[in-house]
Amino acid sequence: MSGNQLSKSMPSAPAKGRGKWTKPAIVTGVVVIIALLPLLLTSPYMLHILILTFIYTIAAVSLRTIIISGQFPLAHAAFMGIGAYLAGMASRWLGWSPWLTIPSAALVTMGIGMLIGYPFARLRALYYAMGSLFFGIGIIQIINAGGVWTGGYSGLTGIAPLLPMGTSKVSYYYFFLGLALISLIALYRFEFSRIGINLKAIAQSHLVASSVGINEGWYRMLAVGVGCFFAGLAGAGYAHYNMVISPSSFNFLATLWLVMYVLIGGVGSFAGPIIGTFILVLIPEFFRDLKMFSPFISAGILLIVVYLMPQGLVGLPQLIRSRLLERRKGKSITHAP
Amino acid sequence: MERKKILTVALSICIVLSLVTLAFMTACPSPAPPAEKTLKIGALLSVSGWYSVIDALEAAEVQAVAEYINDEGGITIDGQKYQIELVIEDCKSTFEGITAAANRLVYDKGVKFVVGPTAFFSTASSPIFEQNKILHVSGYSTAQPGELDTSTPYGFIGHNCSVADCIAGIKAIKEEFPDVKKVAIAIPDDGSIPYLIPKVKRALELQGYTVVGDTIGHPNEMEDFSPIAAKLNAIEDADAYLHINGAPPHLGNVLKGLRELGNNKPYITTSLVSCHVIAAIAGTGGATKAISLGITPHAPGNPPQLDAICDKLGTQYEEQGVIYLMTGNSLWVLAQVIEAAQNLDPTVVKEKWESMDTVETLFGTGILSGDETYGIQNHAIGHPMPYQKLMGGEVSFGGWVDVGAIP
Amino acid sequence: MELAVQTLTNVLIFSAMYILAALGFAFLFNMLRILNFAHGAIYMIGGYVGYLFIVGMGFNQWVALLLATLIVAAFGVFLEKFCFRPFVGDFNRTIMICIAIAVILQTTVNIMVGTKMMAIPTFVEGVFRAGPASISYERIVTFAIGAALLGLITWFVNRTKWGQQMQAIAQDREGASLQGINVHRISALAFALGCGLAAVAGCLLGAYLRLSPFMGDLMLIKVLIIVMLAGIGSINGILIAGLILGSLNAVLPVLLSGAASDAIIIAIVVVLLLIRPQGFFGYEVEI
């Protein structure tokens, strides 16, 4: 939760025997496979699910950007909601083009995030988590109370589509794949830039970090700002893709599920939230025919990760390797004379 | 040692979960290919999540209606009989669930006709259906933009909408409490107030009632509705209270709160919530002098098809206290119109639907109307509606009211 | 006038209702520093177990309340042993297991009885009337039990040996263990109490309000608000926090129409938290 805890859950860099090109090769391979998927999957329904996954990936990874600064926000879906509603309302009531609403909604969300980040910078650890949780609920309540402007509890309709009506899902697929890739690259660069390293230092110990001249308050605000920018981007993209939005998509439970995407993937690695989102969105969707029983699938995934994978899903290869090593060692001991 | 224990627990949990899944999957027999031709009709219902309290029952009802139509010989087009093959998709009570389910119905299952989802949920699925020219028939509407208007030429309502139910509620007051003259209104604030309330007020005035006090909008989710009851109680001029679009928790708790305050004025709900449900929540002390729209099986005046479907549903009414038949009625109406159009092309069926004046519903003859309310001709329906009375904790059948054409 | 009197009684009743629902959560949170996001689901299970005994098996209401409390308390011991003890001090995995438990409980209940709308039959019939005020005995009972349990828990934590051992664990788990306190047993006891309190709330409010598989979600937010306003480590603060939340929830819907009241309630809570992050009686702790 606080910095100490976070550093505990981050895996120490393991000594790997792999070449330095292994990682980029895997990443390129995965991206190429995903980019070629529309050739294999002819069903627009599967493409729709993947588009949603891309949108949630942006949100989950940006949530992790805030988490590495040692804060644990529980309002991320609400920030997505701010982006979605700003874009949706600008499109519905002002008639702005989606190409204008999406970036401006993301920027305004960033501004709101940083403004909110300022008073919230006083709060630490659990107090921050709870404060942001209540803030997120407040946002949803304001949307609920928005009457005609936000459409209230029933949602806002009549948002202009991103691409002209009748565009195939494949175009949307590549648009959101591109958006996700650009966002992920930006967030990756951010995390491993000087700012990102300073953020991790603050997470380790805010006192030590401020003693070496890191302006803690400013950096924390910056992390929230960057996280909110991409949350707003994801939300605005979602609004123009779906054309209808409802506050229930961004409520307290949605936030908790976003947190779950990050946690089951593993908070210690950049790939964690990406893997987590894909697992928790796609697998329950495959079991949609279970109807009433389908929530059990998500719960089952959570249980498996909690009990068997202490580092999250990204820790799985390492876990298997160490298990194998242990077994080999155990064997050699028993075989010793 | 500790790790082993955890592993055992985790494994056993996994095994139990997978067994449950397996049991369920094997319990659903894959339908044998029928000899006659089949017509795929999709149904969007939230079988899991918070809305499942209504939609899980609706799923059973839609199934029963489909079976009934099939038993009667299915849909006949040019002498060829078509059996209805119902494809129910789970909407998970979220907008994401609805869009995913709608995409699956349209692209994976290739359906051309869809019933559901209910009320404002239908805003999420409409864009997908409209793009693909799929005829979609919702079971309810709260008259908000996006549910049914000029942007949804392929959208219909196959059951009384909110406005029609208000008219039914008002007519039920006239039948049961003829000395009521002034009415106060309560409604959940789900965004429908600016659209619905003017229409309700006009309908009330047409029937000779005066609306007193401000419209009391209340949050959709509250633990305790006694402040709302106190507010209603404070409108002293009111002879009766009209609660529009209330969900069962709203209705039961507001009624309980009113009676606790010693208020004994009639309380009328215009939602399709059976009085049994209201009584279950309000308790024996609170459940009196209330009217709600709802089906009573084998009541006098029930059309034969309604009774037949109630029989098909078996003990649902005794066990759950309620039969909704919103989406079920939509399916029935859709089947009637397809048969009238003698065609399986959604566009032809849509044009036929728009040109018809009346259609046979499960509740009797319905008048296609709603031009002014929805800005689109003949897409809504007004049909007779039964109501129930709640007097001294006892639920009884009240009677039938004719809604007629809705504005 | 009548509205004002009613609102005043509502303030008291709402406060008692929220305090009752929050007690179990606050107890676990203050004693073991566990943020039990499954509290809402356990509260719901308590209500349904009570319903099963009262309506399904025809037990006396108060006996059923006791039985439901015991059963859910035993379930709490099970949860502590298998779901929380392995992850002590690991916030991330604790929150994940809480969500998993909540989803499993909600889905199970939803599959079994989800479509049936119900409420537990009232514990006490009748309405007390005095001038413009009228309160049902049921609400008085809810109020009395809420107040009594709050007093009892305060006494338990501050005056009994077990309570003091729990406080020791809250401050320093390892230190307490070194002093010869059986940490596991005390944790199990705390969980039994926390879940038992949730079950009492579930039964009473299941009669006063209604039962629904998802009733815990809404209550959980109110519970979190109370606990944060009260401050970590403070059982006494719950009284004040409960009164604040109760008055806001009872008064604002009367003054305002529609969904705006909810937004204002939460805005006030956020501002209060920003002014006093550690709550009214709490102290800042690192979790």
mmCIF file of C-alpha atoms in Angstrom, chain B residues 73-299:
data_model
loop_
_atom_site.group_PDB
_atom_site.id
_atom_site.type_symbol
_atom_site.label_atom_id
_atom_site.label_comp_id
_atom_site.label_asym_id
_atom_site.label_seq_id
_atom_site.Cartn_x
_atom_site.Cartn_y
_atom_site.Cartn_z
ATOM 1 C CA GLY B 73 -47.862 -24.080 -34.746
ATOM 2 C CA GLY B 74 -45.295 -21.320 -34.807
ATOM 3 C CA ILE B 75 -45.293 -18.438 -37.226
ATOM 4 C CA THR B 76 -46.922 -19.222 -40.572
ATOM 5 C CA ILE B 77 -45.603 -17.419 -43.620
ATOM 6 C CA ASP B 78 -46.907 -18.372 -47.065
ATOM 7 C CA GLY B 79 -48.079 -21.714 -45.713
ATOM 8 C CA GLN B 80 -44.618 -22.502 -44.339
ATOM 9 C CA LYS B 81 -44.502 -22.925 -40.566
ATOM 10 C CA TYR B 82 -41.556 -21.431 -38.698
ATOM 11 C CA GLN B 83 -40.664 -22.473 -35.174
ATOM 12 C CA ILE B 84 -39.170 -19.741 -32.998
ATOM 13 C CA GLU B 85 -35.623 -20.478 -31.869
ATOM 14 C CA LEU B 86 -34.975 -18.166 -28.962
ATOM 15 C CA VAL B 87 -31.377 -17.008 -28.386
ATOM 16 C CA ILE B 88 -31.086 -15.430 -24.947
ATOM 17 C CA GLU B 89 -27.935 -13.388 -24.346
ATOM 18 C CA ASP B 90 -26.856 -12.184 -20.923
ATOM 19 C CA CYS B 91 -26.436 -8.410 -20.606
ATOM 20 C CA LYS B 92 -24.769 -8.589 -17.170
ATOM 21 C CA SER B 93 -26.739 -5.475 -16.065
ATOM 22 C CA THR B 94 -24.064 -3.181 -17.519
ATOM 23 C CA PHE B 95 -23.838 -1.135 -20.700
ATOM 24 C CA GLU B 96 -20.674 -3.009 -21.689
ATOM 25 C CA GLY B 97 -22.503 -6.294 -21.224
ATOM 26 C CA ILE B 98 -25.379 -5.089 -23.411
ATOM 27 C CA THR B 99 -23.157 -3.933 -26.266
ATOM 28 C CA ALA B 100 -21.162 -7.168 -26.144
ATOM 29 C CA ALA B 101 -24.354 -9.236 -26.118
ATOM 30 C CA ALA B 102 -25.909 -7.201 -28.931
ATOM 31 C CA ASN B 103 -22.788 -7.548 -31.067
ATOM 32 C CA ARG B 104 -22.795 -11.275 -30.469
ATOM 33 C CA LEU B 105 -26.456 -11.606 -31.434
ATOM 34 C CA VAL B 106 -26.025 -9.597 -34.600
ATOM 35 C CA TYR B 107 -22.683 -10.861 -35.860
ATOM 36 C CA ASP B 108 -22.189 -14.311 -34.368
ATOM 37 C CA LYS B 109 -25.752 -15.586 -34.153
ATOM 38 C CA GLY B 110 -27.068 -13.727 -37.179
ATOM 39 C CA VAL B 111 -30.463 -12.855 -35.752
ATOM 40 C CA LYS B 112 -32.718 -10.369 -37.552
ATOM 41 C CA PHE B 113 -35.254 -9.798 -34.801
ATOM 42 C CA VAL B 114 -34.470 -9.007 -31.175
ATOM 43 C CA VAL B 115 -36.635 -8.498 -28.110
ATOM 44 C CA GLY B 116 -35.329 -6.503 -25.144
ATOM 45 C CA PRO B 117 -33.456 -5.024 -23.395
ATOM 46 C CA THR B 118 -35.767 -3.226 -21.015
ATOM 47 C CA ALA B 119 -36.175 0.552 -20.664
ATOM 48 C CA PHE B 120 -33.049 2.718 -20.674
ATOM 49 C CA PHE B 121 -30.809 -0.282 -21.209
ATOM 50 C CA SER B 122 -32.061 -0.294 -24.780
ATOM 51 C CA THR B 123 -30.188 2.943 -25.507
ATOM 52 C CA ALA B 124 -26.941 0.969 -25.423
ATOM 53 C CA SER B 125 -28.000 -1.628 -27.956
ATOM 54 C CA SER B 126 -29.994 0.596 -30.350
ATOM 55 C CA PRO B 127 -26.994 1.987 -32.315
ATOM 56 C CA ILE B 128 -25.768 -1.536 -33.095
ATOM 57 C CA PHE B 129 -29.198 -2.707 -34.229
ATOM 58 C CA GLU B 130 -29.890 0.410 -36.260
ATOM 59 C CA GLN B 131 -26.587 0.125 -38.133
ATOM 60 C CA ASN B 132 -27.413 -3.426 -39.126
ATOM 61 C CA LYS B 133 -31.134 -2.858 -39.729
ATOM 62 C CA ILE B 134 -32.200 -5.326 -37.058
ATOM 63 C CA LEU B 135 -35.764 -5.000 -35.784
ATOM 64 C CA HIS B 136 -35.575 -4.535 -32.010
ATOM 65 C CA VAL B 137 -38.574 -4.563 -29.719
ATOM 66 C CA SER B 138 -38.109 -3.291 -26.187
ATOM 67 C CA GLY B 139 -40.365 -4.378 -23.343
ATOM 68 C CA TYR B 140 -40.557 -1.001 -21.658
ATOM 69 C CA SER B 141 -39.619 2.601 -22.193
ATOM 70 C CA THR B 142 -39.285 5.614 -19.934
ATOM 71 C CA ALA B 143 -39.575 8.097 -22.824
ATOM 72 C CA GLN B 144 -35.977 9.252 -22.659
ATOM 73 C CA PRO B 145 -34.031 10.253 -25.774
ATOM 74 C CA GLY B 146 -32.285 7.367 -27.476
ATOM 75 C CA GLU B 147 -34.783 4.757 -26.305
ATOM 76 C CA LEU B 148 -37.310 5.379 -29.026
ATOM 77 C CA ASP B 149 -37.330 8.392 -31.312
ATOM 78 C CA THR B 150 -36.599 9.342 -34.890
ATOM 79 C CA SER B 151 -33.055 8.022 -34.519
ATOM 80 C CA THR B 152 -34.377 4.497 -34.041
ATOM 81 C CA PRO B 153 -36.571 3.668 -37.054
ATOM 82 C CA TYR B 154 -36.113 -0.059 -36.350
ATOM 83 C CA GLY B 155 -37.014 0.254 -32.689
ATOM 84 C CA PHE B 156 -40.465 -0.606 -31.291
ATOM 85 C CA ILE B 157 -42.072 -1.125 -27.913
ATOM 86 C CA GLY B 158 -44.133 -4.263 -27.672
ATOM 87 C CA HIS B 159 -45.697 -3.577 -24.300
ATOM 88 C CA ASN B 160 -47.236 -0.626 -22.519
ATOM 89 C CA CYS B 161 -44.563 2.027 -22.055
ATOM 90 C CA SER B 162 -44.215 4.266 -19.048
ATOM 91 C CA VAL B 163 -46.749 6.784 -20.374
ATOM 92 C CA ALA B 164 -49.292 4.054 -21.114
ATOM 93 C CA ASP B 165 -48.802 2.592 -17.647
ATOM 94 C CA CYS B 166 -49.406 6.007 -16.120
ATOM 95 C CA ILE B 167 -52.697 6.220 -17.986
ATOM 96 C CA ALA B 168 -53.552 2.733 -16.752
ATOM 97 C CA GLY B 169 -52.674 3.735 -13.175
ATOM 98 C CA ILE B 170 -54.826 6.858 -13.383
ATOM 99 C CA LYS B 171 -57.775 4.862 -14.725
ATOM 100 C CA ALA B 172 -57.323 2.377 -11.916
ATOM 101 C CA ILE B 173 -57.602 5.214 -9.378
ATOM 102 C CA LYS B 174 -60.849 6.254 -11.041
ATOM 103 C CA GLU B 175 -62.211 2.741 -10.683
ATOM 104 C CA GLU B 176 -61.123 2.128 -7.105
ATOM 105 C CA PHE B 177 -61.082 5.548 -5.442
ATOM 106 C CA PRO B 178 -63.651 7.740 -7.231
ATOM 107 C CA ASP B 179 -63.439 10.578 -4.682
ATOM 108 C CA VAL B 180 -59.751 11.239 -5.333
ATOM 109 C CA LYS B 181 -59.277 14.600 -7.046
ATOM 110 C CA LYS B 182 -55.739 15.779 -6.240
ATOM 111 C CA VAL B 183 -52.656 13.682 -6.804
ATOM 112 C CA ALA B 184 -48.995 14.061 -5.761
ATOM 113 C CA ILE B 185 -46.263 12.452 -7.871
ATOM 114 C CA ALA B 186 -43.048 10.669 -6.895
ATOM 115 C CA ILE B 187 -40.512 9.316 -9.380
ATOM 116 C CA PRO B 188 -36.938 7.991 -9.244
ATOM 117 C CA ASP B 189 -34.520 10.559 -10.625
ATOM 118 C CA ASP B 190 -32.954 8.506 -13.400
ATOM 119 C CA GLY B 191 -32.890 11.289 -15.959
ATOM 120 C CA SER B 192 -36.442 10.709 -17.173
ATOM 121 C CA ILE B 193 -38.112 13.479 -15.125
ATOM 122 C CA PRO B 194 -37.894 16.269 -17.752
ATOM 123 C CA TYR B 195 -39.271 13.974 -20.457
ATOM 124 C CA LEU B 196 -41.857 11.966 -18.612
ATOM 125 C CA ILE B 197 -43.405 14.275 -16.044
ATOM 126 C CA PRO B 198 -44.997 16.790 -18.497
ATOM 127 C CA LYS B 199 -46.648 13.888 -20.311
ATOM 128 C CA VAL B 200 -47.906 12.376 -17.073
ATOM 129 C CA LYS B 201 -49.240 15.715 -15.893
ATOM 130 C CA ARG B 202 -51.130 16.185 -19.129
ATOM 131 C CA ALA B 203 -52.595 12.711 -18.939
ATOM 132 C CA LEU B 204 -53.706 13.412 -15.364
ATOM 133 C CA GLU B 205 -55.348 16.679 -16.362
ATOM 134 C CA LEU B 206 -57.125 14.994 -19.266
ATOM 135 C CA GLN B 207 -58.689 12.609 -16.772
ATOM 136 C CA GLY B 208 -59.768 15.518 -14.549
ATOM 137 C CA TYR B 209 -57.131 15.322 -11.816
ATOM 138 C CA THR B 210 -55.072 18.176 -10.380
ATOM 139 C CA VAL B 211 -51.398 17.655 -9.580
ATOM 140 C CA VAL B 212 -50.452 19.134 -6.218
ATOM 141 C CA GLY B 213 -47.042 19.818 -4.744
ATOM 142 C CA ASP B 214 -43.700 19.563 -6.479
ATOM 143 C CA THR B 215 -42.782 16.395 -8.265
ATOM 144 C CA ILE B 216 -40.740 14.433 -5.744
ATOM 145 C CA GLY B 217 -37.695 12.983 -7.479
ATOM 146 C CA HIS B 218 -35.678 10.636 -5.338
ATOM 147 C CA PRO B 219 -32.275 8.994 -5.826
ATOM 148 C CA ASN B 220 -32.426 5.592 -7.429
ATOM 149 C CA GLU B 221 -30.413 3.975 -4.683
ATOM 150 C CA MET B 222 -31.182 4.719 -1.066
ATOM 151 C CA GLU B 223 -31.172 2.354 1.849
ATOM 152 C CA ASP B 224 -34.169 3.882 3.523
ATOM 153 C CA PHE B 225 -36.882 5.785 1.733
ATOM 154 C CA SER B 226 -38.545 7.251 4.828
ATOM 155 C CA PRO B 227 -37.452 10.836 3.985
ATOM 156 C CA ILE B 228 -39.321 10.448 0.697
ATOM 157 C CA ALA B 229 -42.359 9.128 2.527
ATOM 158 C CA ALA B 230 -42.163 12.078 4.929
ATOM 159 C CA LYS B 231 -41.996 14.469 1.989
ATOM 160 C CA LEU B 232 -45.035 12.870 0.350
ATOM 161 C CA ASN B 233 -46.848 12.985 3.666
ATOM 162 C CA ALA B 234 -46.103 16.708 3.938
ATOM 163 C CA ILE B 235 -48.121 17.429 0.771
ATOM 164 C CA GLU B 236 -51.331 17.833 2.693
ATOM 165 C CA ASP B 237 -53.635 18.666 -0.234
ATOM 166 C CA ALA B 238 -53.002 15.360 -1.931
ATOM 167 C CA ASP B 239 -55.801 12.783 -1.919
ATOM 168 C CA ALA B 240 -53.568 10.068 -3.365
ATOM 169 C CA TYR B 241 -49.966 9.416 -4.313
ATOM 170 C CA LEU B 242 -48.790 8.288 -7.719
ATOM 171 C CA HIS B 243 -45.361 6.624 -7.822
ATOM 172 C CA ILE B 244 -44.077 6.414 -11.386
ATOM 173 C CA ASN B 245 -41.419 3.968 -12.611
ATOM 174 C CA GLY B 246 -40.590 2.877 -9.078
ATOM 175 C CA ALA B 247 -38.604 -0.305 -8.591
ATOM 176 C CA PRO B 248 -39.865 -2.771 -5.952
ATOM 177 C CA PRO B 249 -37.525 -1.470 -3.187
ATOM 178 C CA HIS B 250 -38.732 2.107 -3.747
ATOM 179 C CA LEU B 251 -42.389 1.114 -3.687
ATOM 180 C CA GLY B 252 -42.293 -1.203 -0.697
ATOM 181 C CA ASN B 253 -40.295 1.131 1.474
ATOM 182 C CA VAL B 254 -42.177 4.319 0.587
ATOM 183 C CA LEU B 255 -45.490 2.580 1.286
ATOM 184 C CA LYS B 256 -44.169 1.276 4.579
ATOM 185 C CA GLY B 257 -42.921 4.744 5.502
ATOM 186 C CA LEU B 258 -46.254 6.370 4.642
ATOM 187 C CA ARG B 259 -48.299 3.934 6.695
ATOM 188 C CA GLU B 260 -45.895 4.270 9.600
ATOM 189 C CA LEU B 261 -46.571 8.018 9.585
ATOM 190 C CA GLY B 262 -50.252 7.242 10.014
ATOM 191 C CA ASN B 263 -50.995 8.277 6.457
ATOM 192 C CA ASN B 264 -53.834 6.246 5.016
ATOM 193 C CA LYS B 265 -54.259 7.825 1.598
ATOM 194 C CA PRO B 266 -54.300 5.619 -1.498
ATOM 195 C CA TYR B 267 -50.897 4.829 -2.974
ATOM 196 C CA ILE B 268 -50.804 3.929 -6.652
ATOM 197 C CA THR B 269 -47.779 2.647 -8.479
ATOM 198 C CA THR B 270 -47.606 2.620 -12.238
ATOM 199 C CA SER B 271 -44.799 0.099 -12.474
ATOM 200 C CA LEU B 272 -45.465 -3.514 -13.309
ATOM 201 C CA VAL B 273 -44.687 -4.688 -9.819
ATOM 202 C CA SER B 274 -47.046 -7.201 -8.346
ATOM 203 C CA CYS B 275 -48.711 -6.284 -5.073
ATOM 204 C CA HIS B 276 -47.296 -9.483 -3.581
ATOM 205 C CA VAL B 277 -43.807 -8.054 -4.010
ATOM 206 C CA ILE B 278 -44.783 -4.708 -2.517
ATOM 207 C CA ALA B 279 -46.421 -6.474 0.403
ATOM 208 C CA ALA B 280 -43.339 -8.644 0.964
ATOM 209 C CA ILE B 281 -41.178 -5.563 1.401
ATOM 210 C CA ALA B 282 -43.681 -3.295 3.133
ATOM 211 C CA GLY B 283 -44.568 -5.932 5.718
ATOM 212 C CA THR B 284 -48.004 -6.707 7.053
ATOM 213 C CA GLY B 285 -48.301 -3.399 8.928
ATOM 214 C CA GLY B 286 -47.682 -1.236 5.897
ATOM 215 C CA ALA B 287 -49.394 -3.109 3.143
ATOM 216 C CA THR B 288 -52.734 -1.492 2.716
ATOM 217 C CA LYS B 289 -54.666 0.760 0.344
ATOM 218 C CA ALA B 290 -52.304 0.357 -2.560
ATOM 219 C CA ILE B 291 -52.806 -0.350 -6.246
ATOM 220 C CA SER B 292 -50.240 -1.723 -8.608
ATOM 221 C CA LEU B 293 -50.329 -2.881 -12.189
ATOM 222 C CA GLY B 294 -49.696 -6.583 -12.347
ATOM 223 C CA ILE B 295 -50.897 -9.862 -13.729
ATOM 224 C CA THR B 296 -53.068 -12.188 -11.691
ATOM 225 C CA PRO B 297 -53.305 -15.634 -13.319
ATOM 226 C CA HIS B 298 -56.831 -16.826 -14.111
ATOM 227 C CA ALA B 299 -58.429 -13.557 -13.101
#
